[in-house]
Amino acid sequence: MTRYWLTRETLLASAILALILLIASRFPGFVAPANLANVFNDTAPLIILALGQMVVILTRCIDLSVAANLALTGMAVAMINVALPGLPIPIIVAIAIAMGAVMGAINGLLVWKLAIPPIVVTLGTMTIFRGIIFLISDGKWVNSHEMSPAFTGFPRAEFLGLPVLSWSAIATVVIFAIMMSRTPLGRSIFAVGGNPHAAVYTGIDVGRTQFLAFTISGALAGLTGYLWVARYAVAYVDIAGGFELEVVAACVIGGISIAGGIGSVGGAVLGAIFLGVVKNALPVVNISPFWQLAISGSAILIAVAFNARAGRQKGRIILKSAEKPTGATP
Amino acid sequence: MTEASVQSRHVPDRLNSRAHRILRSWEALLLAVAIAIFIVNSFASPYFLNAWNLSDATFNFTEKAMIAFAMALLIISGEIDLSVASIIALASTAMGFALQYGAGTPELVVIGLTVGLLCGAFNAFFVTILGLPSIVVTIGTMSLFRGISFIILGDDAYRGYPASFSWFGQGYIYWVFTVEMLLFVIIAVIYGVVLHKTNFGRAVYAIGNNPTGALFSGIRVQRVKFILFLLTGLMSGIAAVCLTSRLGSTRPSIATGMELEVVTMVVLGGVNILGGSGSIPGIVIAAFVMGLVTFGLGLLNVPGIVMSIFIGLLLIGVIALPRLWAMAAARRAK
Amino acid sequence: QDNVRIALVVKALGIGFFEAAAEGAEEAAAELGNVEIIYTGPTDTTAEGQIEVINALIAQQVDAIAISANDTDALVPALKRAMQRGITVISWDSGVASEGRQLHLNPSSNSLIGNMIIKLAADHLPQGGDVAVLSATTTSTNQNTWIEEMNKVMGDYPGIEVVATVYGDDLADKSYREATGLMQSYPDLDAIIAPTSVGIVAAAQAVVDAGKVGQVNVTGLGLPSEMAGAIGSGASQSFAIWNPIDLGYSATMLAYELSQNGVKASPGAEIPMGRMGSLTLDDKNEGAMADPFVYDASNIEQFKSIF
Amino acid sequence: MTTQIAPNAPVVSMDMITKTFPGVKALDAVKLDLYPGQVTALVGENGAGKSTTVKILTGIYHPDAGTVRIDGKPTVFSNPNDAVDAGITAIHQETVLFDELSVAENIYIGHAPRTRLGLIDIAQMHRSASTLLDEIGAPFSSRTPLRDLGIANKHLVAIARALSIDARVVIMDEPTAALSHKEIEELYALVETLKSQGKAILFISHKFDEIFRIADRYTVFRDGTFVGDGMIAQIDEDALVRMMVGRAVDHIFPQRDPVVGENVLQVVGYAHLTEFADIGFTLKRGEILGFYGLVGAGRSEFMQALFGITKPSKGVTKINHQIRVIRSPADAVKNGIVYVPEDRGKQGAIIGLPIFQNITLPSLARTSRNGFLKLAEEFKLARAYAERLDLRAASLDQDVGNLSGGNQQKVVIAKWLATQPQVIILDEPTKGIDIGSKAAVHAFMAELAAQGLSIIMVSSEIPEVIGMSDRVIVMRDGRIAAELAGVDLTPETLVRHAAGIVTATESALA
Ligand SMILES: Nc1ncnc2c1ncn2[C@@H]1O[C@H](COP(=O)(O)OP(=O)(O)OP(=O)(O)O)[C@@H](O)[C@H]1O
Ligand SMILES: Nc1ncnc2c1ncn2[C@@H]1O[C@H](COP(=O)(O)OP(=O)(O)OP(=O)(O)O)[C@@H](O)[C@H]1O
Ligand SMILES: [Mg+2]
Ligand SMILES: [Mg+2]
């Protein structure tokens, strides 16, 4: 949209590129296309969830329940698969998305209708969703041999050389790129976060937009729930424990402002990829995996400090000489 | 103006009596909940009403509550610190590290508290000097602090703390009263006084209600916030001493997930997560409520995760129910 | 006369291995007659979670606690308090430091397991080769001990080299990722040894997904019911495990003996454990239940429906 | 001019509209009719309910009672989109735009052109936006991010947005407040075009010359009630003002003696990167120094810099001839400079805290001992100043949020007087205050000055500026445009310097 976005994203992209090149200089195997595809595939769930989280953060909310939502949906579809092994995968996917969306909608309703702060709502639903998994599963695992081959096979089925899991992420990115830039909903999401007061004047219902954002985030968490459980071929209470923070971290690194209104699809995707590359590179470069936590923590701090600097308001523009020179109307 | 001053009327100091204000408060509601839980628990399990058991139960909340007091002030001022559990990990790791070089109990305590303070200062630097949002900064330091523990300790553990060190987390002052309980009471009183009886506490409320207005009123907003982050770090350091002493060992995964329980306690205690209101008595009662719920359910051997459903419902319920009630009342009035 | 209440505390609820152990405990309880089993544990594998559970058990004044620990040291103070209040404490499967329990029941002797896991890998690598270890968490006592024991006997297997040890934290996704990482970092890897039932399944899945069935053999310790698929696909040639039902049964029996029959745990003591014979304690008050048992294509069908 | 068209039936007619906010009856059974091809001026003092009327007509607020008729049919707007669908568009008083979106997106948010797939047609949107911007003579591209524009240009975007909706009714709530002379002329031309297209226009302005120049009809509100309406041609300025204020305006500003005190405050070379430059002046003991300028001239920004808030800014402050470094409001207060901000809700009062705590906030050091609060002292101090300012409140323990705007203002002033300052800066001290309290505030200012307090008064109201100030500094685009006193201090000179017209003849020649 503006040169600012470009700089922020190009910078992150260059950082990722530099990182990859650095690794490649010592371990050329890392940049083999097959391995890069692997890294991407591994990062796909994070990309999908980060996009959902981005929408929520843009509307000045936060969704801490995504990982719990993912786990609950994953467990539910796994149990459905065990009970009804013949159920076709498209129906399973539809159930997962719908379940996730319903959970997201519950968050959204509490925020919209009862005006409870999002962080409180999703902190609460996070623990509730996790607890429900325990209740429905009785704490038991659903293991790979109990799942049908079609169920576990779908995300890894290859199509044009990439597994369906990767394609799901690509499709989500494309849909989001279009939604955020070319649909009224996308623009309202930016507007609501950027200036909720003004949004009301333009006929945008702030609460409703936040509700939709939570629902979208929930639906994506549901989808990821199925993909996750099918890919790792196991479902249990704790899957993706703490993943919500990684998702938020991806958004923050990608330059999504926690204060709402500022961010881009490209940023969120790059933020997720950055974390994915770091995570996959550590074992390869022989850095103890114990470094990973500290590295992603530092990345978050550097990213916010950098983004805040780039976006810092220099004050109101009153002096005529300070107004940005702008091109004449074409 | 002269005529105006002639007409000027007497404005009373207060309208409602103290008793009236206390009875209608959140704390009163919460206290009722706590008492109800206490009664239900005593009927549900024959083991509940036992001094030693109740004493053991306090370990479920004392360390969290120590942090919760400082966190309450931070949240009232409109900020948050999600890195507290990681500060515990780093402080504990530092103590264990010092232990390898022969540090004794006093040195260990000093190191734990100092690391806590340093971590608090680190957070405060990003939030107050660079002006970054605290939720993001502390999500970052949450990974960073614990990450450093992992780098130092890897898959190892520090053990062999001196016997005198175990006093903090395992010692008793008198009969069933533990050292941690004493610390809890002292810290509660100090924070109660600071928040409710000092100029500093007043500034915290003013900042939380309207940071711009507070700044325009001559309050040194950033300085107050800096101190609040320091205090939160210090409390995490104290909690690290207690927890390390109680466990008798340090691993980098210590206190995982505790930050969310602390925040839950603070919100349950009636602190507005958006800042501006809340009280220390509220936190004290909320600590007991959470301790009683988990202990009561534990006695019935209910798995921890099912307890967390109760806590989650409590968290949303205590905020949602009054609002639903008000909405229903408004509808009926129409 | 009240029932004797024995608490079987596990690392986390919901893990197949421990569910099977609970079955064995119930079997022992039925045999003993007046025993009530409290099967409990935290929902994630943390020491703090286990401490809260232990506190609740102390409060209920159970007669005995038999625990598989998430942390060797951190549980000691809590368990010490339990013993002070007159509760019998033993550890099984994953141990507690000696001052925190009366005895420890190893499923098998650590040296036997250490030898077994490397032998399983070596048996299929007559020419030698590179193997990697995928362990559970960095803090898991028993995995660490087994790996130590394994390293001691490496001299007996010339040509076999352990190129890396990674940790999957007993999380399926992390283990999977670590296994994938191993295959990328060591393209010539011949075997992955996963001495943990979560890791071995994830590693087998990773091998299948990487298309390396036949090149990389996954072995270690796993449950037949969970590993049936991996044996079927060929990702795993063989693996070993002791019988968790027997383990739960023995732990219960031992706890009962100590708490009700006045048996004292001291070095050299022989303590009866029902149908499993008796346990001989070493100088650290530890004892081994039995040899691990090897499962492969020939017997997996028979066992996969049992545990 | 097309004023000759016979007034046919009104397009929009509001009848018996009532709207209550907690504690304020903003509108009480008012009526308003808008006719096609005519400009109706809505006049009334601050707080008369003009903007509230606009918000009801655009579906932002819902009236408590009364009917809005469109073409005679009663209509209910449940949200702003309904109003747009009914053909009503508005330029609101406050800029309601989005800094993070481009100019074109701001213009079209909510009604962007779509492609066949239902997606926003970006190319088409920019084409239409450019055409619109050309029409109103906006000197920037439709692709510019809004945040890069200054206030006047933002206002042009708001105007373009209103015009982008093909409406039958166009509402303009003080559209010229932030515009330059040239831009205002362009706006007038635009209004003529809209009229000739048969659109009904509601024009809200405080400037009488403007009203008499472009309006055909007028409607007057006072304190939320309807006072009267009619044709502009049949009324003169004095009569209109009388209707507006409810009495002849002979608001007598307090009589004051000329100032003879020594210099208290001296400001030299204050500057900021984007907000202001080259500000310097002196202030004497007991003097009232007026600051006049158009909205957005940077007066508040400068005052906030002086008060230690805006950073980084450079400049030297001398108090009683000694250089003082003021890096924060706390420093300013310590040095006896205090600031009563314009934005009362956000910067002035601390909503959520009781009155007495608001008043004692900057004086806590005096009411406490060793940092511990002493409530009795606080109440004593608060009561002293509350009574001195004749605060109307139920109790000192009441939340300031429940007070009326005027009483909130008194709390803020009380808060500062309690610190016993040397210099008090009042930013729009009577904005949103009813006419009765206004006189009281003016009298009080005179009293303070007579007691030796030096006052800087920022005001956009010409009578207030002229009536109260000993001297006036006019600001334009962040710089001092003129310093006026004595005979030079006339409405004409103020307006000319504020708008940047150097002399009347020069502008006529240009
Ligand atoms: N959202 C609101 N909440 C409470 N009171 C309000 C609100 N909006 C307006 N008011 C009050 O309603 C009255 C009318 O305000 P309104 O903005 O309509 O005045 P106005 O005539 O537009 O004044 P101005 O000329 O200053 O723009 C004022 O007393 C104002 O304080
Ligand atoms: N660049 C800008 N972008 C958006 N809004 C602006 C801008 N500049 C000014 N405004 C708006 O105009 C109003 C007054 O602006 P400002 O305070 O800068 O002017 P001022 O010279 O102090 O005049 P006044 O005191 O009359 O408001 C404010 O309500 C503000 O929201
Ligand atoms: Mg108005
Ligand atoms: Mg201003």
JSON list of C-alpha atoms and ligand atoms in Angstrom, two decimals, chain D residues 21-22 24-27 44-53 55 61 93 173-174 204 206 431-432, ligand 1:
[
{"chain": "D", "resi": 21, "resn": "PHE", "atom": "CA", "xyz": [-27.21, 11.76, 27.04]},
{"chain": "D", "resi": 22, "resn": "PRO", "atom": "CA", "xyz": [-26.51, 10.85, 30.61]},
{"chain": "D", "resi": 24, "resn": "VAL", "atom": "CA", "xyz": [-27.55, 16.30, 29.27]},
{"chain": "D", "resi": 25, "resn": "LYS", "atom": "CA", "xyz": [-30.62, 16.83, 27.18]},
{"chain": "D", "resi": 26, "resn": "ALA", "atom": "CA", "xyz": [-28.76, 17.52, 23.92]},
{"chain": "D", "resi": 27, "resn": "LEU", "atom": "CA", "xyz": [-31.93, 17.98, 21.87]},
{"chain": "D", "resi": 44, "resn": "GLY", "atom": "CA", "xyz": [-26.48, 27.98, 17.63]},
{"chain": "D", "resi": 45, "resn": "GLU", "atom": "CA", "xyz": [-23.85, 28.34, 20.28]},
{"chain": "D", "resi": 46, "resn": "ASN", "atom": "CA", "xyz": [-21.40, 25.67, 21.28]},
{"chain": "D", "resi": 47, "resn": "GLY", "atom": "CA", "xyz": [-23.33, 22.77, 22.67]},
{"chain": "D", "resi": 48, "resn": "ALA", "atom": "CA", "xyz": [-26.63, 23.89, 21.17]},
{"chain": "D", "resi": 49, "resn": "GLY", "atom": "CA", "xyz": [-27.06, 20.44, 19.67]},
{"chain": "D", "resi": 50, "resn": "LYS", "atom": "CA", "xyz": [-26.02, 21.03, 16.06]},
{"chain": "D", "resi": 51, "resn": "SER", "atom": "CA", "xyz": [-23.62, 18.14, 15.74]},
{"chain": "D", "resi": 52, "resn": "THR", "atom": "CA", "xyz": [-26.03, 15.89, 17.59]},
{"chain": "D", "resi": 53, "resn": "THR", "atom": "CA", "xyz": [-28.63, 16.71, 14.97]},
{"chain": "D", "resi": 55, "resn": "LYS", "atom": "CA", "xyz": [-25.40, 12.49, 13.94]},
{"chain": "D", "resi": 61, "resn": "TYR", "atom": "CA", "xyz": [-27.26, 8.33, 17.05]},
{"chain": "D", "resi": 93, "resn": "GLN", "atom": "CA", "xyz": [-17.07, 18.29, 12.51]},
{"chain": "D", "resi": 173, "resn": "ASP", "atom": "CA", "xyz": [-20.62, 20.61, 9.99]},
{"chain": "D", "resi": 174, "resn": "GLU", "atom": "CA", "xyz": [-18.18, 23.55, 10.24]},
{"chain": "D", "resi": 204, "resn": "ILE", "atom": "CA", "xyz": [-23.28, 24.56, 10.08]},
{"chain": "D", "resi": 206, "resn": "HIS", "atom": "CA", "xyz": [-20.18, 29.95, 13.53]},
{"chain": "D", "resi": 431, "resn": "LYS", "atom": "CA", "xyz": [-15.13, 25.76, 24.79]},
{"chain": "D", "resi": 432, "resn": "GLY", "atom": "CA", "xyz": [-18.32, 23.86, 25.36]},
{"chain": "E", "resi": 1, "resn": "LIG", "atom": "N1", "xyz": [-21.73, 11.36, 23.16]},
{"chain": "E", "resi": 1, "resn": "LIG", "atom": "C1", "xyz": [-22.14, 12.29, 24.03]},
{"chain": "E", "resi": 1, "resn": "LIG", "atom": "N2", "xyz": [-22.25, 11.99, 25.33]},
{"chain": "E", "resi": 1, "resn": "LIG", "atom": "C2", "xyz": [-22.68, 12.90, 26.23]},
{"chain": "E", "resi": 1, "resn": "LIG", "atom": "N3", "xyz": [-22.99, 14.15, 25.92]},
{"chain": "E", "resi": 1, "resn": "LIG", "atom": "C3", "xyz": [-22.90, 14.52, 24.62]},
{"chain": "E", "resi": 1, "resn": "LIG", "atom": "C4", "xyz": [-22.45, 13.61, 23.62]},
{"chain": "E", "resi": 1, "resn": "LIG", "atom": "N4", "xyz": [-22.45, 14.25, 22.43]},
{"chain": "E", "resi": 1, "resn": "LIG", "atom": "C5", "xyz": [-22.88, 15.49, 22.69]},
{"chain": "E", "resi": 1, "resn": "LIG", "atom": "N5", "xyz": [-23.15, 15.69, 24.00]},
{"chain": "E", "resi": 1, "resn": "LIG", "atom": "C6", "xyz": [-23.64, 16.90, 24.64]},
{"chain": "E", "resi": 1, "resn": "LIG", "atom": "O1", "xyz": [-24.76, 17.32, 23.94]},
{"chain": "E", "resi": 1, "resn": "LIG", "atom": "C7", "xyz": [-24.79, 18.73, 23.82]},
{"chain": "E", "resi": 1, "resn": "LIG", "atom": "C8", "xyz": [-24.87, 19.11, 22.35]},
{"chain": "E", "resi": 1, "resn": "LIG", "atom": "O2", "xyz": [-23.61, 18.82, 21.70]},
{"chain": "E", "resi": 1, "resn": "LIG", "atom": "P1", "xyz": [-23.33, 19.05, 20.15]},
{"chain": "E", "resi": 1, "resn": "LIG", "atom": "O3", "xyz": [-22.03, 18.44, 19.84]},
{"chain": "E", "resi": 1, "resn": "LIG", "atom": "O4", "xyz": [-24.50, 18.63, 19.37]},
{"chain": "E", "resi": 1, "resn": "LIG", "atom": "O5", "xyz": [-23.17, 20.63, 20.11]},
{"chain": "E", "resi": 1, "resn": "LIG", "atom": "P2", "xyz": [-22.86, 21.58, 18.86]},
{"chain": "E", "resi": 1, "resn": "LIG", "atom": "O6", "xyz": [-24.03, 22.45, 18.72]},
{"chain": "E", "resi": 1, "resn": "LIG", "atom": "O7", "xyz": [-22.43, 20.80, 17.70]},
{"chain": "E", "resi": 1, "resn": "LIG", "atom": "O8", "xyz": [-21.64, 22.43, 19.44]},
{"chain": "E", "resi": 1, "resn": "LIG", "atom": "P3", "xyz": [-20.31, 22.99, 18.69]},
{"chain": "E", "resi": 1, "resn": "LIG", "atom": "O9", "xyz": [-20.66, 24.26, 18.06]},
{"chain": "E", "resi": 1, "resn": "LIG", "atom": "O10", "xyz": [-19.36, 23.20, 19.83]},
{"chain": "E", "resi": 1, "resn": "LIG", "atom": "O11", "xyz": [-19.84, 21.94, 17.75]},
{"chain": "E", "resi": 1, "resn": "LIG", "atom": "C9", "xyz": [-23.54, 19.23, 24.51]},
{"chain": "E", "resi": 1, "resn": "LIG", "atom": "O12", "xyz": [-23.92, 19.63, 25.82]},
{"chain": "E", "resi": 1, "resn": "LIG", "atom": "C10", "xyz": [-22.65, 18.04, 24.56]},
{"chain": "E", "resi": 1, "resn": "LIG", "atom": "O13", "xyz": [-21.82, 18.09, 25.68]}
]
